[in-house]
CSV table of C-alpha atoms in Angstrom, one decimal:
chain,number,residue,atom,x,y,z
A,1,MET,CA,-17.7,2.1,41.2
A,2,VAL,CA,-15.6,-0.2,43.3
A,3,VAL,CA,-13.7,0.7,46.4
A,4,GLU,CA,-10.7,-1.5,47.0
A,5,ILE,CA,-9.6,-1.8,50.6
A,6,HIS,CA,-5.8,-2.5,50.7
A,7,VAL,CA,-4.7,-3.8,54.1
A,8,PRO,CA,-1.0,-4.5,54.9
A,9,LEU,CA,-0.6,-8.3,55.0
A,10,LEU,CA,0.8,-8.4,58.5
A,11,PRO,CA,0.4,-11.3,60.9
A,12,THR,CA,-1.5,-10.8,64.2
A,13,PRO,CA,1.1,-10.6,67.0
A,14,GLY,CA,0.9,-12.9,70.0
A,15,LEU,CA,-0.9,-15.8,68.4
A,16,PRO,CA,0.0,-19.3,69.6
A,17,ASP,CA,2.5,-21.3,67.5
A,18,GLY,CA,0.8,-23.0,64.5
A,19,SER,CA,-2.1,-20.5,64.4
A,20,TYR,CA,-3.2,-19.0,61.2
A,21,PRO,CA,-1.3,-15.7,61.1
A,22,PHE,CA,-4.0,-13.5,59.5
A,23,PRO,CA,-7.3,-14.2,61.5
A,24,TRP,CA,-8.3,-10.5,60.7
A,25,ILE,CA,-9.0,-11.5,57.1
A,26,GLU,CA,-11.9,-13.7,58.2
A,27,GLU,CA,-13.1,-11.0,60.5
A,28,VAL,CA,-13.2,-8.5,57.6
A,29,GLU,CA,-14.9,-11.0,55.3
A,30,ASP,CA,-17.6,-11.7,57.9
A,31,PHE,CA,-18.1,-8.0,58.5
A,32,LEU,CA,-18.5,-7.3,54.8
A,33,SER,CA,-20.8,-10.3,54.3
A,34,ASP,CA,-23.0,-9.1,57.1
A,35,LEU,CA,-23.2,-5.6,55.4
A,36,GLU,CA,-24.0,-7.3,52.1
A,37,ASP,CA,-26.8,-9.4,53.8
A,38,GLN,CA,-28.3,-6.2,55.1
A,39,GLY,CA,-28.2,-4.7,51.6
A,40,ASP,CA,-25.8,-1.9,52.5
A,41,VAL,CA,-23.1,-2.8,50.1
A,42,GLU,CA,-22.1,-5.6,47.7
A,43,VAL,CA,-18.9,-7.6,47.9
A,44,PHE,CA,-17.6,-7.2,44.4
A,45,ASP,CA,-15.2,-10.0,44.4
A,46,GLU,CA,-13.5,-12.3,46.9
A,47,GLY,CA,-10.6,-10.7,48.7
A,48,GLU,CA,-7.1,-11.7,47.6
A,49,GLU,CA,-3.5,-11.3,48.4
A,50,ASP,CA,-1.6,-8.8,46.2
A,51,GLY,CA,2.1,-8.6,47.1
A,52,ASP,CA,2.4,-7.2,50.6
A,53,VAL,CA,-1.4,-6.3,51.0
A,54,TYR,CA,-4.7,-8.1,51.1
A,55,VAL,CA,-7.3,-6.5,49.0
A,56,PHE,CA,-11.1,-6.5,49.7
A,57,PHE,CA,-13.6,-5.1,47.2
A,58,VAL,CA,-16.9,-3.4,47.9
A,59,THR,CA,-19.5,-1.8,45.5
A,60,GLY,CA,-23.2,-1.2,45.4
A,61,ALA,CA,-23.4,2.2,47.1
A,62,GLY,CA,-22.1,5.7,46.6
A,63,GLU,CA,-18.5,6.6,47.0
A,64,GLY,CA,-19.0,8.2,50.4
A,65,ASP,CA,-20.8,5.2,51.8
A,66,LEU,CA,-18.2,2.8,50.4
A,67,LEU,CA,-15.4,4.8,52.0
A,68,VAL,CA,-17.2,4.8,55.3
A,69,VAL,CA,-17.4,1.0,55.0
A,70,ALA,CA,-13.7,0.9,54.2
A,71,SER,CA,-12.9,3.1,57.2
A,72,ARG,CA,-15.0,0.8,59.5
A,73,VAL,CA,-13.0,-2.2,58.2
A,74,THR,CA,-9.8,-0.6,59.5
A,75,THR,CA,-11.2,-0.3,63.0
A,76,LEU,CA,-12.0,-4.0,63.3
A,77,PRO,CA,-10.0,-5.8,66.0
A,78,GLY,CA,-6.7,-7.1,64.7
A,79,VAL,CA,-6.7,-5.3,61.3
A,80,PRO,CA,-3.2,-3.9,60.8
A,81,GLU,CA,-2.7,-0.2,60.6
A,82,GLY,CA,-1.7,1.5,57.3
A,83,ALA,CA,-4.7,0.5,55.1
A,84,VAL,CA,-5.8,2.6,52.2
A,85,ALA,CA,-8.9,2.7,50.0
A,86,VAL,CA,-8.6,2.9,46.2
A,87,VAL,CA,-11.6,4.3,44.4
A,88,SER,CA,-11.7,2.4,41.1
A,89,ASN,CA,-14.2,0.8,38.8
A,90,ASP,CA,-15.0,-2.7,37.7
A,91,GLU,CA,-13.1,-2.3,34.4
A,92,ALA,CA,-9.7,-1.5,35.9
A,93,LYS,CA,-7.1,-3.9,34.6
A,94,GLU,CA,-5.1,-4.0,37.9
A,95,PHE,CA,-5.5,-3.3,41.5
A,96,GLY,CA,-4.6,0.1,42.9
A,97,LEU,CA,-5.1,2.2,39.8
A,98,GLY,CA,-7.6,4.7,41.2
A,99,ARG,CA,-7.6,7.5,43.6
A,100,ARG,CA,-6.1,6.6,47.0
A,101,VAL,CA,-7.7,7.6,50.3
A,102,ALA,CA,-6.0,7.1,53.7
A,103,LEU,CA,-7.9,5.1,56.2
A,104,PRO,CA,-9.4,5.4,58.7
A,105,LEU,CA,-11.3,8.5,57.6
A,106,PRO,CA,-10.9,11.5,59.9
A,107,ALA,CA,-13.7,11.9,62.4
A,108,LEU,CA,-16.1,14.7,61.6
């Protein structure tokens, strides 16, 4: 099982001229790397741009745990609103072909 985290590829507002417009991508990568180092999840593949979204991939845990990770990603500082998770598998031919889950998850 792989959960794809699709984040709208929107620049961070208010950055100085000449700054990298998507610093949140590095924040998410660092967050996921830390979780991987702790053994909580595995980063399935490097994130990549796909049209108007940036896609991160996590695996190595059950669906519920992976969706919680995806939800936590959307609450990191600077991450644009409107992200969705796609529950897929490592044999999918394209991104976004699985079941879609709105993020962040509702609080219990």
